[in-house]
Coordinates of C-alpha atoms and ligand atoms in Angstrom, one line a residue:
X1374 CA -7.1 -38.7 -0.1
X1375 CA -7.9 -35.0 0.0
X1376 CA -5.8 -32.6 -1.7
X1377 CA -5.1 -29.0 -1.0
X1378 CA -5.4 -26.4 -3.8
X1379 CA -3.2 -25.3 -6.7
X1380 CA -4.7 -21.7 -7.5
X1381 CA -3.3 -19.1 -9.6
X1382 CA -3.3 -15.0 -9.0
X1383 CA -6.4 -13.3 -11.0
X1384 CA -4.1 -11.7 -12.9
X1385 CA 0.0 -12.6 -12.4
X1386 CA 1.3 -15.9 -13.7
X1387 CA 1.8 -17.3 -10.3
X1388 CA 0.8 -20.0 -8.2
X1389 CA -0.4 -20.5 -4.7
X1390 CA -1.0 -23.6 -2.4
X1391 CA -3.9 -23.5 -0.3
X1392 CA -3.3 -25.8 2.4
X1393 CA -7.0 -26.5 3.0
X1394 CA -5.7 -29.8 5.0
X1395 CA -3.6 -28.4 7.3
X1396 CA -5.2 -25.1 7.4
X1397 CA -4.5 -23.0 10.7
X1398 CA -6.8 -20.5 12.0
X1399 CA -6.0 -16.5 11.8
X1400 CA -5.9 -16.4 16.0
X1401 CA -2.8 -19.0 16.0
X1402 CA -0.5 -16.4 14.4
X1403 CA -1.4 -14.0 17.7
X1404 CA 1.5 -13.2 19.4
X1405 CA 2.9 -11.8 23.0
X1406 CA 4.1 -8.5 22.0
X1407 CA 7.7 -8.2 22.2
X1408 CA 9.1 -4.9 24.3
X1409 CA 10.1 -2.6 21.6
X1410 CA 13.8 -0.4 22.8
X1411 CA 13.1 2.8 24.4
X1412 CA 14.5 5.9 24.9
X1413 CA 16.3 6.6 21.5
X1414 CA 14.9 9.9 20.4
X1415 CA 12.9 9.6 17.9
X1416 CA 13.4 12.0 14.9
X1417 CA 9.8 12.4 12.9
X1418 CA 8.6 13.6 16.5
X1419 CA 7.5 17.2 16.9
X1420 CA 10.3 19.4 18.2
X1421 CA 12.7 17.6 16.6
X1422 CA 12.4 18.8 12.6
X1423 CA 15.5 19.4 12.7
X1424 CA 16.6 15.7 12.4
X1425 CA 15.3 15.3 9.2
X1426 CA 15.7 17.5 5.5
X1427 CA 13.8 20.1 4.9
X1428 CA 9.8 19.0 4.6
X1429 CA 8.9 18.8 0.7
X1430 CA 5.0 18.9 1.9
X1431 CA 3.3 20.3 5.2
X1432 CA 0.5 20.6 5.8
X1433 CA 0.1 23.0 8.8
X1434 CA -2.9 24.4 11.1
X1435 CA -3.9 28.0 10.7
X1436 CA -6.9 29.3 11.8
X1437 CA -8.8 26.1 12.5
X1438 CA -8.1 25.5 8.4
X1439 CA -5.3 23.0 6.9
X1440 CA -2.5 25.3 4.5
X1441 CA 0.2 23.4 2.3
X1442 CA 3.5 24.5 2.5
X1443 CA 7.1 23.7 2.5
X1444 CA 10.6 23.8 4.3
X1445 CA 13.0 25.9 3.3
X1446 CA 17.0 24.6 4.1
X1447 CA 16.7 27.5 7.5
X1448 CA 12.9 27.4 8.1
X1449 CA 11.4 23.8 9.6
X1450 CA 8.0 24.9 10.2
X1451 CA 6.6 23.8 13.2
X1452 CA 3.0 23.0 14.0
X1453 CA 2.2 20.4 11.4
X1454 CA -0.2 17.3 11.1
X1455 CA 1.5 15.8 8.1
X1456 CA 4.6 15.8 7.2
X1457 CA 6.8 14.5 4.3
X1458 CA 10.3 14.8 4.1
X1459 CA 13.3 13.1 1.7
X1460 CA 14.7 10.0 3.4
X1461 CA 17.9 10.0 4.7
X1462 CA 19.4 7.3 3.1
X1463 CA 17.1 6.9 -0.2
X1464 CA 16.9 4.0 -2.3
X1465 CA 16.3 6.4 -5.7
X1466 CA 17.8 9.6 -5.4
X1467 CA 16.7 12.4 -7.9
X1468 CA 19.0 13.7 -10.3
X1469 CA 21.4 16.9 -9.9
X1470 CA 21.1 17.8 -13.5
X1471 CA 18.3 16.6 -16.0
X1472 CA 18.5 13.6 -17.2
X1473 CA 16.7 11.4 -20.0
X1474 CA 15.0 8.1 -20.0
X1475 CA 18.3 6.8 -21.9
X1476 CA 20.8 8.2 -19.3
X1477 CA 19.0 6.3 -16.7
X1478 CA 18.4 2.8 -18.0
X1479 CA 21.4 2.4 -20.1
X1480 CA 20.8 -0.8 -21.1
X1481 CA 18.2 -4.0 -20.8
X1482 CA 20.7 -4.7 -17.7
X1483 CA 22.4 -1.7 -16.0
X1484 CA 20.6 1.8 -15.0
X1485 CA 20.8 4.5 -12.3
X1486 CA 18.3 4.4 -9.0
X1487 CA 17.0 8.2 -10.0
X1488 CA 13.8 8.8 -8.7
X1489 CA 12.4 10.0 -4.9
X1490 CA 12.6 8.3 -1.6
X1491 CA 10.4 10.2 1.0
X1492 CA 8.9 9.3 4.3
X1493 CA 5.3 10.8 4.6
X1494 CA 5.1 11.0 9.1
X1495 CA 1.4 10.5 9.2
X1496 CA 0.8 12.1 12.3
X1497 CA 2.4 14.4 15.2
X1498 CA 1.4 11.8 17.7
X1499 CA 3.8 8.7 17.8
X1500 CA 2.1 6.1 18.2
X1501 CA -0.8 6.8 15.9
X1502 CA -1.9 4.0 13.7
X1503 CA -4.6 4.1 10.8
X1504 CA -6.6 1.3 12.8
X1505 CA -7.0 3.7 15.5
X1506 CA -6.1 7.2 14.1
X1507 CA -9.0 9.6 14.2
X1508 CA -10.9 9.5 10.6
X1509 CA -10.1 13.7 9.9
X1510 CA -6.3 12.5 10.3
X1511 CA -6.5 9.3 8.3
X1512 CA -8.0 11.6 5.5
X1513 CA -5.4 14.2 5.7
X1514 CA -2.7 10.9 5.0
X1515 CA -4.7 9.9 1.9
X1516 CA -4.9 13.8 1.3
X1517 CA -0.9 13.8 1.1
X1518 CA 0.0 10.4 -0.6
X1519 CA -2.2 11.6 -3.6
X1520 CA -0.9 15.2 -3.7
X1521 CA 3.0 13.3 -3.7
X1522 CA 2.1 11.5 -6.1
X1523 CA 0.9 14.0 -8.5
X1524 CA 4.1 15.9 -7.9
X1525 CA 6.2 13.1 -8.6
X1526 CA 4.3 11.7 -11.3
X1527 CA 5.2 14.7 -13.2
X1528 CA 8.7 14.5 -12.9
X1529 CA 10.6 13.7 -16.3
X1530 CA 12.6 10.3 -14.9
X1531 CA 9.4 9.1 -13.0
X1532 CA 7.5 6.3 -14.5
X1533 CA 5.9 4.6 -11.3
X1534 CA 5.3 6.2 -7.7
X1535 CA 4.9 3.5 -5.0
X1536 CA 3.3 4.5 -2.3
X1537 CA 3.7 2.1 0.8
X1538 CA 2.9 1.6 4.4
X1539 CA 5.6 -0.8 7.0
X1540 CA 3.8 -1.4 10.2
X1541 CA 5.6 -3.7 13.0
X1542 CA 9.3 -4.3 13.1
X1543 CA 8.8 -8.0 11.2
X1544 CA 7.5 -6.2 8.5
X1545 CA 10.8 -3.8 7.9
X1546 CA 9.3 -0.8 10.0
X1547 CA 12.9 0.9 11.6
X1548 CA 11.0 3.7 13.0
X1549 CA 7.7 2.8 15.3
X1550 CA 6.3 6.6 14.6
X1551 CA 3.3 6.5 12.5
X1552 CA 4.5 6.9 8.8
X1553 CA 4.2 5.5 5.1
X1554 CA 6.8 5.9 2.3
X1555 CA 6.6 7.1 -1.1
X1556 CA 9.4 5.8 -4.2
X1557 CA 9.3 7.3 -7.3
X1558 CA 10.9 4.8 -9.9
X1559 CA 12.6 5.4 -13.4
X1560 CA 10.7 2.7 -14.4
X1561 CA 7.4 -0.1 -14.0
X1562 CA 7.9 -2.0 -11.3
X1563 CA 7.9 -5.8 -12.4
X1564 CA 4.7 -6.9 -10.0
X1565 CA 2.5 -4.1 -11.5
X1566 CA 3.6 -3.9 -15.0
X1567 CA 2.8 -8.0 -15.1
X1568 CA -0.7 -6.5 -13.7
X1569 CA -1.0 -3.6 -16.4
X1570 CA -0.7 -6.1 -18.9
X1571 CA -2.6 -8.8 -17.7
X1572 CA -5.6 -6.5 -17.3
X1573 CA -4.8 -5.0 -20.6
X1574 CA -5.4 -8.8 -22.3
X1575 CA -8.5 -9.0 -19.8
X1576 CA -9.7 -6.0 -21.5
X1577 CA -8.8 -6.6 -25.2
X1578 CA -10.3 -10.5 -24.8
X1579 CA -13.5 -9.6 -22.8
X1580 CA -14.0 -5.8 -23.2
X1581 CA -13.9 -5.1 -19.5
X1582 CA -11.6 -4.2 -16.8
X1583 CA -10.5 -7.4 -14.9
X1584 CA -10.9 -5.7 -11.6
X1585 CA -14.4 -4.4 -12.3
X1586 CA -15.5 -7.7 -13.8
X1587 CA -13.9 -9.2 -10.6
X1588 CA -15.8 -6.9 -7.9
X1589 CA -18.8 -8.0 -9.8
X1590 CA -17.8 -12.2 -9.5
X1591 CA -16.9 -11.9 -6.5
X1592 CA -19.9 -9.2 -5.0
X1593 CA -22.1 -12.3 -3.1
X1594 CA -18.7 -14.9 -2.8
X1595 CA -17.2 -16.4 0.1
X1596 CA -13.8 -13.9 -0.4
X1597 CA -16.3 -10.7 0.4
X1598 CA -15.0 -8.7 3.4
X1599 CA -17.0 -5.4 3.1
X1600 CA -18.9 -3.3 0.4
X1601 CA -20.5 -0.3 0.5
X1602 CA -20.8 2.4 -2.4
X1603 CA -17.6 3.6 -3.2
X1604 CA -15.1 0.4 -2.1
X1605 CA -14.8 -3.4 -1.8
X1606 CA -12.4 -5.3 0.4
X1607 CA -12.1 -8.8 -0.6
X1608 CA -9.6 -11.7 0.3
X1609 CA -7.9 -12.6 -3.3
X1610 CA -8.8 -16.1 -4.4
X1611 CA -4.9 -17.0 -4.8
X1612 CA -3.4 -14.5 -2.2
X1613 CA 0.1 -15.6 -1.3
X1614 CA 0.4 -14.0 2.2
X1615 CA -2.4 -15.3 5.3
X1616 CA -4.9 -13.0 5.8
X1617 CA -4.2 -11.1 2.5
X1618 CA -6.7 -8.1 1.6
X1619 CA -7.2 -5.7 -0.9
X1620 CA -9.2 -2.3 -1.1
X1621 CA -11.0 -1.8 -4.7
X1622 CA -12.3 1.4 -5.2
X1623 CA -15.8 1.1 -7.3
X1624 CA -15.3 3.8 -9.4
X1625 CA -13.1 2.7 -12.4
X1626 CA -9.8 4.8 -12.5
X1627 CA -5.9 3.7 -13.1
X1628 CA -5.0 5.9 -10.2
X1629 CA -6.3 7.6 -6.9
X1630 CA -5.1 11.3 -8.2
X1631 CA -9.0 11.7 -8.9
X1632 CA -10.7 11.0 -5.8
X1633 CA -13.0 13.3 -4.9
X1634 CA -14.1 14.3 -0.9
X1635 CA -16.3 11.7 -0.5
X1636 CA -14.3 9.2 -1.7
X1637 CA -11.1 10.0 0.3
X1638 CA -13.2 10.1 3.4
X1639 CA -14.6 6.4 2.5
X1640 CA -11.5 5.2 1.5
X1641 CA -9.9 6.8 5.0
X1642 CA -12.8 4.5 6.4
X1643 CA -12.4 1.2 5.0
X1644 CA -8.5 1.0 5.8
X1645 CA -9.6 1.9 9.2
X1646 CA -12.3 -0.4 9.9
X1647 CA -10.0 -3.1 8.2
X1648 CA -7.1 -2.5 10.0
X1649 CA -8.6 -2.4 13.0
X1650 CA -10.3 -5.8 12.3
X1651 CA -7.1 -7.1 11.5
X1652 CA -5.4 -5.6 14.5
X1653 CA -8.1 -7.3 16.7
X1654 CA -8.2 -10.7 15.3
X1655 CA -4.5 -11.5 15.1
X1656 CA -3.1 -9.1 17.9
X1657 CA -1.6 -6.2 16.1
X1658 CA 0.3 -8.0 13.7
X1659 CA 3.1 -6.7 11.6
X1660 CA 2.1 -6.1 8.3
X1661 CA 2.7 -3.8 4.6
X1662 CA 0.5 -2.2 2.5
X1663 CA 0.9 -0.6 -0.9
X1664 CA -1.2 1.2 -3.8
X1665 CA -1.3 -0.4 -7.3
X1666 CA -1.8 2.3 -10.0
X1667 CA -0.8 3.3 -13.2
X1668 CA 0.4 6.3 -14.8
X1669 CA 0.5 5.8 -18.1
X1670 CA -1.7 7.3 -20.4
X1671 CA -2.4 4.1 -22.7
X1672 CA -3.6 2.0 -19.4
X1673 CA -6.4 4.2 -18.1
X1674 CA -9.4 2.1 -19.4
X1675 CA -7.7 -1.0 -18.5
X1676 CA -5.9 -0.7 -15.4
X1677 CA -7.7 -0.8 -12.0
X1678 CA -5.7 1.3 -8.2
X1679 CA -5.9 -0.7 -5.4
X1680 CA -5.1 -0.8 -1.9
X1681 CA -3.1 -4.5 -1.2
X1682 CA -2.5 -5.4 2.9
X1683 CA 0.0 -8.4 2.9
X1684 CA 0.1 -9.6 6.8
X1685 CA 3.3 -10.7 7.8
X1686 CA 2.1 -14.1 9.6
X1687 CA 4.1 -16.9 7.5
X1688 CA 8.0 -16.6 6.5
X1689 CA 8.8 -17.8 3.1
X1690 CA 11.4 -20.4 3.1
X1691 CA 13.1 -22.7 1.1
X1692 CA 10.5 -23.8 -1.0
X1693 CA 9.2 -20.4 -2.1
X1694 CA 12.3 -18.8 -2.5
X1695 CA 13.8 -21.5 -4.5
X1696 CA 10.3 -22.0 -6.8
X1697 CA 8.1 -18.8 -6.7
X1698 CA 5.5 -20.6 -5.5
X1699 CA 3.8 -19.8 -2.4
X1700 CA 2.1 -22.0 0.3
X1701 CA -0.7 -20.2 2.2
X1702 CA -1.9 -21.7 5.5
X1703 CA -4.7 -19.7 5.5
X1704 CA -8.1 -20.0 3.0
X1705 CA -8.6 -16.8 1.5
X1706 CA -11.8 -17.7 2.3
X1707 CA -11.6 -18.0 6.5
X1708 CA -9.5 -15.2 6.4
X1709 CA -12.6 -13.2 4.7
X1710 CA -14.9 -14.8 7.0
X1711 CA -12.9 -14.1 10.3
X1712 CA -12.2 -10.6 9.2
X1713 CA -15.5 -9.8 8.5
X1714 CA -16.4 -11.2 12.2
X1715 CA -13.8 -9.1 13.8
X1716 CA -14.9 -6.2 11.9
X1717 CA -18.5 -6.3 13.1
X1718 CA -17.4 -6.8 17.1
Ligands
LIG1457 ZN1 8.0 9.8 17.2
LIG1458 ZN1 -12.2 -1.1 -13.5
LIG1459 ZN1 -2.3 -5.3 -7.4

C-alpha cells in the first residue's frame, strides 16, 4: 500500500505530511465570496488622516515627482500614495526613555514588547491589491517597506523588523484597505533565528549559502514557478501551508535594504504576477506574506531575504496543534505546476 510522504523543511527542524494519496487539487479550495460589512468608514482612506497618528513616512506627489516627508501632531498631509502610520493598538510599543537590551529582556523568561507596530496603507485607492495594483504603485510599497526598515533597524532595542502582508479576513486582515504591517522586535524571532542558524551550519559544512545552493537544485525541478534574472519563485519541497510560495532574490544578500532600481521593479513584478496567479487559480483566497532577513552583521554571508506567501486554504487542527507537525493536502509540486499554469493564462 502506497504511502504518503514524511518530508522535512530545507532548513527548520520540522516535519510535513504530503498527502500524495488523498491529494486535493488547488481549484477545490475556491470559494463563493462571502459579502464583506459595508458602510463603516474606513480610516486609512483619503480624507480621513485624521483617524489615524501622525504619518511616520509619506510619500507625497509634487510636481509629477514622489517627496518623503512626515506628519507632524497638527499637520496630516494630504495628497499621498503611501502612507505609514503607528498602529493604534500596537503589539511592541517603543520606549518613552532609552532603554538597554537588559531592561527589555530581563530574563531567559520575562521581557517588555518594546519595539514598532506600524501599518504601511499601500495605496489611496481601497481596494487596491498587489495582484492588480499598477506596477509604479507596487514599487513605491517595496520602496517604503525597505526605507521602514532601515529606520527601524537602527533603533537601539530593535533586533528583527518583520515586515508582513494580511490579505482576506481568514487570514487576520481587520481592515479590507490595501495595507502591509511592519514590527520591530527586541529580539530574533524564533522561525528566523532557527533559519539564521540553519543556514549558518549550511555554510560552515558546505561553504555556501543554503538558499543559493537551493535556487541552483531546484533551477530545472518540478517545485520551479518562475525565474528570470534577478528572482525565483519556487514551491518549498516541505511547505506546511497548500499552495505555499516563496520569492528568492538571485543576488545574495541577508536583507532587501540594498536593492537597487531594477531590482525593486522586478521584485514589484514577480509578487504581482504571482499573486495574481494565485488570485486566479483559487478565487482570491485569503492569504499572509512576510520577508525573512537578517540584520545582524555576523549573518550576511550566510543568511539569504526572502519573500514567503502562506495561503490560507487548510485549518490546522488537533493534530498539528498538538504535534507540530503539519499535514499538507497539496504536493508542493501541483501547487508549482498549477501556479505556473495560471500565471501564463
Ligand atoms: Zn479605505
Ligand atoms: Zn545566498
Ligand atoms: Zn524563510
Amino acid at each position: 500500500m502506497p504511502f504518503n510522504e514524511l518530508r522535512k523543511d530545507f532548513l527548520l527542524d520540522r516535519w510535513v505530511v504530503i498527502a500524495t494519496e488523498r491529494a486535493r487539487r488547488p481549484m477545490d479550495f475556491a470559494k463563493q465570496k462571502k459579502e464583506q460589512a459595508q458602510g463603516s468608514v474606513c480610516p486609512m482612506c483619503p480624507g480621513n488622516e485624521h483617524m489615524t497618528p501622525p504619518a511616520v513616512l509619506l510619500y507625497l506627489r509634487s510636481d509629477g515627482e514622489i517627496v518623503k516627508d512626515r506628519d507632524t501632531a497638527s499637520l496630516r498631509h494630504k495628497n499621498w500614495v503611501i502612507r505609514c502610520v503607528p498602529n493604534l493598538y500596537p503589539a511592541f510599543a517603543p520606549p518613552k526613555e532609552q532603554l538597554d537590551q537588559v531592561d527589555i529582556m530581563k530574563s531567559d523568561t520575562f521581557g517588555l514588547a518594546v519595539g514598532h507596530h506600524e501599518v504601511l496603507v499601500e495605496s489611496p485607492k481601497h481596494d487596491e491589491h498587489p495582484a492588480t495594483a499598477d506596477l509604479p504603485q507596487l514599487v513605491h510599497v517595496i520602496n517604503a517597506y525597505v526605507d521602514r526598515l532601515q529606520e527601524l533597524s537602527q533603533k537601539p532595542y530593535v533586533r528583527y523588523v518583520q515586515i508582513f502582508r494580511n490579505h482576506g479576513q481568514e487570514a487576520g486582515a481587520s481592515l479590507s484597505h490595501a495595507h502591509s504591517q511592519i514590527i520591530a522586535t527586541p529580539f530574533v524571532p524564533p522561525t528566523v533565528d532557527a533559519e539564521i542558524r540553519a543556514s549558518r551550519n549550511f555554510l560552515s559544512h558546505h561553504g555556501k549559502c543554503a538558499f543559493c545552493d537551493l535556487m541552483k537544485r531546484e533551477e530545472k525541478g518540478p517545485r520551479m514557478i518562475k525565474d528570470d534574472e534577478h528572482f525565483m519563485v519556487l514551491a518549498p519541497y516541505a511547505s506546511v501551508n497548500p499552495m505555499e510560495f516563496w520569492i528568492i532574490p538571485k543576488k545574495h544578500d541577508a536583507n532587501p535594504l540594498s536593492l537597487t532600481a531594477v531590482e525593486t521593479e522586478a521584485f514589484a513584478k514577480t509578487l504581482k504576477a504571482t499573486l495574481k496567479g494565485l488570485k486566479d487559480l483559487v478565487n482570491d483566497p485569503p492569504y499572509n506574506y512576510g520577508i525573512h532577513l537578517s540584520l545582524e552583521e555576523q549573518a550576511k554571508k550566510s543568511y539569504h531575504w526572502h519573500l514567503e506567501v502562506y495561503p490560507v486554504l487548510a485549518i490546522w487542527a488537533g493534530f498539528e496543534k498538538s504535534t507540530g507537525v503539519y499535514i499538507n493536502t497539496v504536493p508542493p509540486e501541483t501547487a508549482a505546476a498549477e501556479l505556473g499554469k495560471a500565471m501564463t493564462t
